[in-house]
XYZ file of C-alpha atoms in Angstrom:
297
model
C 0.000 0.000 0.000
C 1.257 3.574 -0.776
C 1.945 5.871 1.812
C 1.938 9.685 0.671
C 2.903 12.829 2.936
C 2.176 16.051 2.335
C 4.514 18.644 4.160
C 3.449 22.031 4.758
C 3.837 24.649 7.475
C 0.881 26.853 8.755
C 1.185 30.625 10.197
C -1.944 32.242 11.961
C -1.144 35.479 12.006
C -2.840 37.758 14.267
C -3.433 41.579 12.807
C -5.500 43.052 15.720
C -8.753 43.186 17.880
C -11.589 44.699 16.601
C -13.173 47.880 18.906
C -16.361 46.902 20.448
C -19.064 49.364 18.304
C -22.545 50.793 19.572
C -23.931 49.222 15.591
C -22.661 45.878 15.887
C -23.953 42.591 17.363
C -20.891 40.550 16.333
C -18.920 38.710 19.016
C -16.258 38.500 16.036
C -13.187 39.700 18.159
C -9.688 39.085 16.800
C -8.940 38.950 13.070
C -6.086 37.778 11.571
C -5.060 36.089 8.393
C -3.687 32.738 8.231
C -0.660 31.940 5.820
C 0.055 28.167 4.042
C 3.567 27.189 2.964
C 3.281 24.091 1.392
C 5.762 21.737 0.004
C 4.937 18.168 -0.846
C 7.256 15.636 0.299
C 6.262 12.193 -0.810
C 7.785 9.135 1.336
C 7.896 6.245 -1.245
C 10.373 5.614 -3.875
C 7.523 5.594 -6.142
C 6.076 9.043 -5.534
C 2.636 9.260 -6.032
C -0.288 7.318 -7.551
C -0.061 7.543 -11.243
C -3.660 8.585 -12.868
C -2.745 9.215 -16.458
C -2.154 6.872 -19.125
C 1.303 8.005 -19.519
C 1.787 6.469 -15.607
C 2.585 10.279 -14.563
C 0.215 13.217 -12.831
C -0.792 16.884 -13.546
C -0.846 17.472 -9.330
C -2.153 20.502 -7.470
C -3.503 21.509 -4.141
C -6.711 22.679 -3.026
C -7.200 24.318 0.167
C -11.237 24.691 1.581
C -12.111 26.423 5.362
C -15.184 23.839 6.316
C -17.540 23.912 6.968
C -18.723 26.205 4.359
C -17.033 25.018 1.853
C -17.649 27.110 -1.515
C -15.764 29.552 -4.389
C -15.405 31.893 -1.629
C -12.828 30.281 0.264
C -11.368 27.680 -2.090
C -7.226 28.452 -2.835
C -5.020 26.242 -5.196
C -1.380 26.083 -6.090
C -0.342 25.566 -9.958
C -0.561 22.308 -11.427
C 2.547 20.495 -12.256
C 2.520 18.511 -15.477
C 4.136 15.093 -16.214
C 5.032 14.164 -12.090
C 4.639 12.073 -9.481
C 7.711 13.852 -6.726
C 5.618 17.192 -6.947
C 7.471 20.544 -5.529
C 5.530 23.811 -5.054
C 7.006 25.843 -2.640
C 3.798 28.188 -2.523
C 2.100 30.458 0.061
C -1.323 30.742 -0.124
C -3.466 33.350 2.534
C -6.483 33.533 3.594
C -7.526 36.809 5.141
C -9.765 38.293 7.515
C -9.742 34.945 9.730
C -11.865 35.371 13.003
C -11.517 34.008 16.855
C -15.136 32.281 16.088
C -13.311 30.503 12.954
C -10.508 29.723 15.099
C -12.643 27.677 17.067
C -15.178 25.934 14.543
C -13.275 26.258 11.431
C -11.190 23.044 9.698
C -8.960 23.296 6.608
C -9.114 21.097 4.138
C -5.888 19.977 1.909
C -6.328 18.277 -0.919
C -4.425 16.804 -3.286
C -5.791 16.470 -6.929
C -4.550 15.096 -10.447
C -5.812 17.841 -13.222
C -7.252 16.348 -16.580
C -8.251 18.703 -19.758
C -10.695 16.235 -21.011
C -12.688 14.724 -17.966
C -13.270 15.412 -14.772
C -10.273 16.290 -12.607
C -9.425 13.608 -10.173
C -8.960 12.960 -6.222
C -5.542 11.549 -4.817
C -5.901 12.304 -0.891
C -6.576 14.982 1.634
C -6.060 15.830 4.967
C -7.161 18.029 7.599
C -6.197 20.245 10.096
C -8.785 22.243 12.573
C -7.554 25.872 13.334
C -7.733 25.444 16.553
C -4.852 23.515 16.647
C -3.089 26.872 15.911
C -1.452 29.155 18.130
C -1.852 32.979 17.135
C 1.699 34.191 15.421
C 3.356 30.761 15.751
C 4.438 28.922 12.633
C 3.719 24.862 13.224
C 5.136 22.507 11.098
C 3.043 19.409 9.424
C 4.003 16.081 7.783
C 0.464 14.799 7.142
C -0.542 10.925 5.911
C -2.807 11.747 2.784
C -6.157 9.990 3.126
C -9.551 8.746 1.072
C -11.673 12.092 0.141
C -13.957 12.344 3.731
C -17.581 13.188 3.562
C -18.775 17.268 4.094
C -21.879 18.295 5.758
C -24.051 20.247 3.474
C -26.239 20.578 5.693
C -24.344 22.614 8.097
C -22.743 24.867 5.736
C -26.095 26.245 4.802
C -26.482 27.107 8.589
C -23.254 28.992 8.438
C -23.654 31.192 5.597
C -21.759 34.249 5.314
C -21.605 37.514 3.772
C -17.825 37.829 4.076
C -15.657 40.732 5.670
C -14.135 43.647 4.674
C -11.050 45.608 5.776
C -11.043 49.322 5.531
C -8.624 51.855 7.242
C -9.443 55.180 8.911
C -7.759 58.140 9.515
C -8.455 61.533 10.588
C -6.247 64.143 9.022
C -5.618 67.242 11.138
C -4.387 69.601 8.894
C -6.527 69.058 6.290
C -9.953 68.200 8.742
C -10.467 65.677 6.729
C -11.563 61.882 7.570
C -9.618 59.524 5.219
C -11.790 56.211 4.322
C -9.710 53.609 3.417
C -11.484 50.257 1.067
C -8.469 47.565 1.425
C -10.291 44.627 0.332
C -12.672 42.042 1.057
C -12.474 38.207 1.703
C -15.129 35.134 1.364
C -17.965 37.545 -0.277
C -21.251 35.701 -0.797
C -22.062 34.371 -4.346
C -24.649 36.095 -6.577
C -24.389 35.456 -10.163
C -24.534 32.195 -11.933
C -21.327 31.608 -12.359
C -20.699 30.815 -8.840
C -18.426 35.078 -8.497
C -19.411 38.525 -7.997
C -17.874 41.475 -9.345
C -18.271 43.277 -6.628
C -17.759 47.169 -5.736
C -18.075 48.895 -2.405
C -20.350 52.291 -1.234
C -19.362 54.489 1.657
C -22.211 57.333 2.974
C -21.438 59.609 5.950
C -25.089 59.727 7.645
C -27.132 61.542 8.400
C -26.876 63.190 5.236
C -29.324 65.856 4.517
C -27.938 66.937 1.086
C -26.993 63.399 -0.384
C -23.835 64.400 -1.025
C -21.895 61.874 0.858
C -21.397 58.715 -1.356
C -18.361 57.483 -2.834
C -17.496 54.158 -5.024
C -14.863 52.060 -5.563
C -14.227 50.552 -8.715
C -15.823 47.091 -10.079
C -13.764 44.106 -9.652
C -14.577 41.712 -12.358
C -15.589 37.696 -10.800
C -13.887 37.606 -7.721
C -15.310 36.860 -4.090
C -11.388 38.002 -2.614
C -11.486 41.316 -4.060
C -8.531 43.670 -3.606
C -9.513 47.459 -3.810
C -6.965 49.656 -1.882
C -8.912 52.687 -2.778
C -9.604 55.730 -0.222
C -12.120 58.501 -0.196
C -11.832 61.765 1.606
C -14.972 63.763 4.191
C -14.769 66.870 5.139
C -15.842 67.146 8.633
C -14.505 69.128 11.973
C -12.965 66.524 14.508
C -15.859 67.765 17.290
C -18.146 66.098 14.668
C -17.226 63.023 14.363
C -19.455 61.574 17.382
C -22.312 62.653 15.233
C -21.916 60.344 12.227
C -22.022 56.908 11.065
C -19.999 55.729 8.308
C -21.904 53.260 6.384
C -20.464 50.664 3.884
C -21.827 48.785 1.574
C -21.232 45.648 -0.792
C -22.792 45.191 -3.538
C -22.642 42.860 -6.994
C -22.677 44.543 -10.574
C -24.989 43.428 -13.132
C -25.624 44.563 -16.751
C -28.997 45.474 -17.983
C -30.893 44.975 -14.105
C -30.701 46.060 -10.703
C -27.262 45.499 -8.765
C -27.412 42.593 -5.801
C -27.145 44.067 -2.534
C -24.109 41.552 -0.872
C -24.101 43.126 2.790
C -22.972 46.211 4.679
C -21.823 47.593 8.049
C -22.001 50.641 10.133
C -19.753 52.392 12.523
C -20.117 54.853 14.921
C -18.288 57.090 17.068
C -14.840 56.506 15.608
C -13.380 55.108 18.511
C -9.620 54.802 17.507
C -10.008 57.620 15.349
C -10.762 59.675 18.468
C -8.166 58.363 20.561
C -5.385 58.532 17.405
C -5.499 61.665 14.814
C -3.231 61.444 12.057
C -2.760 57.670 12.273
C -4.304 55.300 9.818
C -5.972 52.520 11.649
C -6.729 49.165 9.659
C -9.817 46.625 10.445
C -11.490 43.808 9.602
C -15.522 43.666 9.562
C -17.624 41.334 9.463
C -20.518 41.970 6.805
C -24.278 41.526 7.693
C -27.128 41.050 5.570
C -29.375 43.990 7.211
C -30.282 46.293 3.848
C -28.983 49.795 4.221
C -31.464 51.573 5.835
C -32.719 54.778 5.995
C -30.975 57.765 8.622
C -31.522 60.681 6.453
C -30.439 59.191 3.538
C-alpha cells in the first residue's frame, strides 16, 4: 500500500482586535489572516499514484475552510505537469480569519490530479482544525494523505456568510479631513450564476441631509477576494465626528438589471479615530445582511 505525505507549514497570524461598536452585534473579536507554505514531500520511492495513461500526474492543491465550503474560500497552487515527486514551494493566505473561525473552522488539503478532457481527479486529503493553531506561531506538518472524507451540506447552509471587509481610517488634522480607506474584502457571498461577484463597495457619511456623501470604488470583475486599496476623503470638523455613522456597503454589478445588494456595516463614534489623529488605523468587519437603511439618507 502507498503511503503519501504532504509537508506544509501553517502561520496564523494575528493583525488586531476589533473595537467593540454601539452598531454591531458581532462577538467576532480578533482577526487575523492565516498563511500556508506548502511543500509536498512524498515518502515512497515511487512518488505518487499515477492517474494518467502516460503512468505520470498533472498534481495541485486545493485548500477549503469547512464547513462552508464554496468559491469563496477555495485556494489552489499551480498544477505540475508530467510528475509524481511534486514541488511547489507556494504560500497561499487567507484573510480576515476570526476568533469564532478559530474555534469551529477546519482546513481542508487536498491533493488532486488535473485532466483537460474529464473530470479532474482525487488523490488524498487531509485536515487540520484551526484550533490547533497558536496565534503568530508557525507549526510545522508532515500529514498521511487519506480517502476524500464526507462534508456536511447541511451545516454549511447554517453557516452562511456575507464575508468581511477591511477598511482603514484616519483623521487628518491639517486638512480636517476623515480619510476612508477600502483595502479589500475576503469570502464575499455568491450572486451570479457563475458561482463570483464582481463586486464594488459604497461608503455614505449619515445623516446626510444633502446626499452628497457617497463614494465608489471601482468594479472588480468575478472575484469573491477582491482587492480594492482605494480611499475617499470627508470633510468634517474633529468635534463632529461623534455625530456620524460611516456606512459601507457591498454590492454585486450586473448589466442590464438592478445590482445585488451583498451586505454592509455601520460604525459609529470613531473610537480609535478619536483616541489617534493622524494615524491610519486598519480593520477587519464582518458583513451583515441587514439592507442599508434609511438615517436621512
Amino acid at each position: 500500500m502507498k503511503i503519501c505525505f504532504l509537508s506544509f507549514l501553517l502561520h496564523m497570524k494575528s493583525l488586531s482586535v476589533l473595537p467593540p461598536s454601539d452598531s454591531s452585534k458581532t462577538k467576532l473579536t480578533l482577526f487575523g489572516d492565516l498563511f500556508i507554505y506548502l511543500f509536498m514531500s512524498v515518502f515512497h520511492p515511487q512518488g505518487l499514484k499515477p492517474m494518467d495513461h502516460n503512468g505520470l500526474s498533472d498534481p495541485y492543491v486545493k485548500l477549503h475552510l469547512l464547513p462552508g465550503a464554496s468559491k469563496a474560500n477555495k485556494l489552489r497552487t499551480k498544477t505540475l505537469h508530467n510528475t509524481l515527486n511534486p514541488v511547489w514551494n507556494e504560500t497561499l493566505t487567507y484573510y480576515g480569519i476570526t476568533d469564532e473561525d478559530m474555534v469551529r473552522k477546519t482546513l481542508r488539503i487536498s491533493v488532486c490530479d488535473e485532466d483537460k478532457f474529464r473530470h479532474n481527479e482525487f488523490i488524498g486529503e487531509t485536515r487540520i482544525p484551526l484550533k490547533k493553531l497558536k496565534p503568530n506561531q508557525v507549526k510545522n506538518f508532515n500529514n498521511c494523505l487519506e480517502k476524500q472524507l464526507p462534508v456536511n451540506k447541511t451545516e454549511d447552509k447554517s453557516l452562511e456568510e456575507r464575508g468581511r471587509i477591511m477598511i482603514s481610517l484616519k483623521y487628518n488634522t491639517q486638512k480636517s479631513c476623515l480619510i476612508v480607506g477600502i483595502i479589500r474584502c475576503a469570502h464575499l457571498a455568491a450572486m451570479d450564476a457563475n458561482g463570483f461577484s464582481d463586486p464594488y463597495v459604497k461608503t455614505y457619511l449619515k445623516p446626510d441631509e444633502n446626499k452628497k456623501s457617497k463614494h465608489k470604488t471601482a468594479v472588480k470583475k468575478k472575484t469573491l477576494n477582491p482587492e480594492f486599496n482605494e480611499e475617499f476623503c470627508y470633510d468634517i470638523k474633529y468635534a463632529d465626528l461623534t455625530k456620524k455613522t460611516l456606512e459601507i456597503t457591498v454590492w454585486d454589478y450586473d448589466i442590464g438589471k438592478s445590482n445585488d445588494f451583498i451586505g454592509k456595516i455601520r460604525l459609529k463614534h470613531w473610537f480609535d479615530c478619536l483616541k489617534n489623529k493622524d494615524k491610519k488605523i486598519e480593520r477587519w468587519h464582518t458583513l451583515t445582511n441587514e439592507l442599508p437603511g434609511s438615517l436621512n439618507d
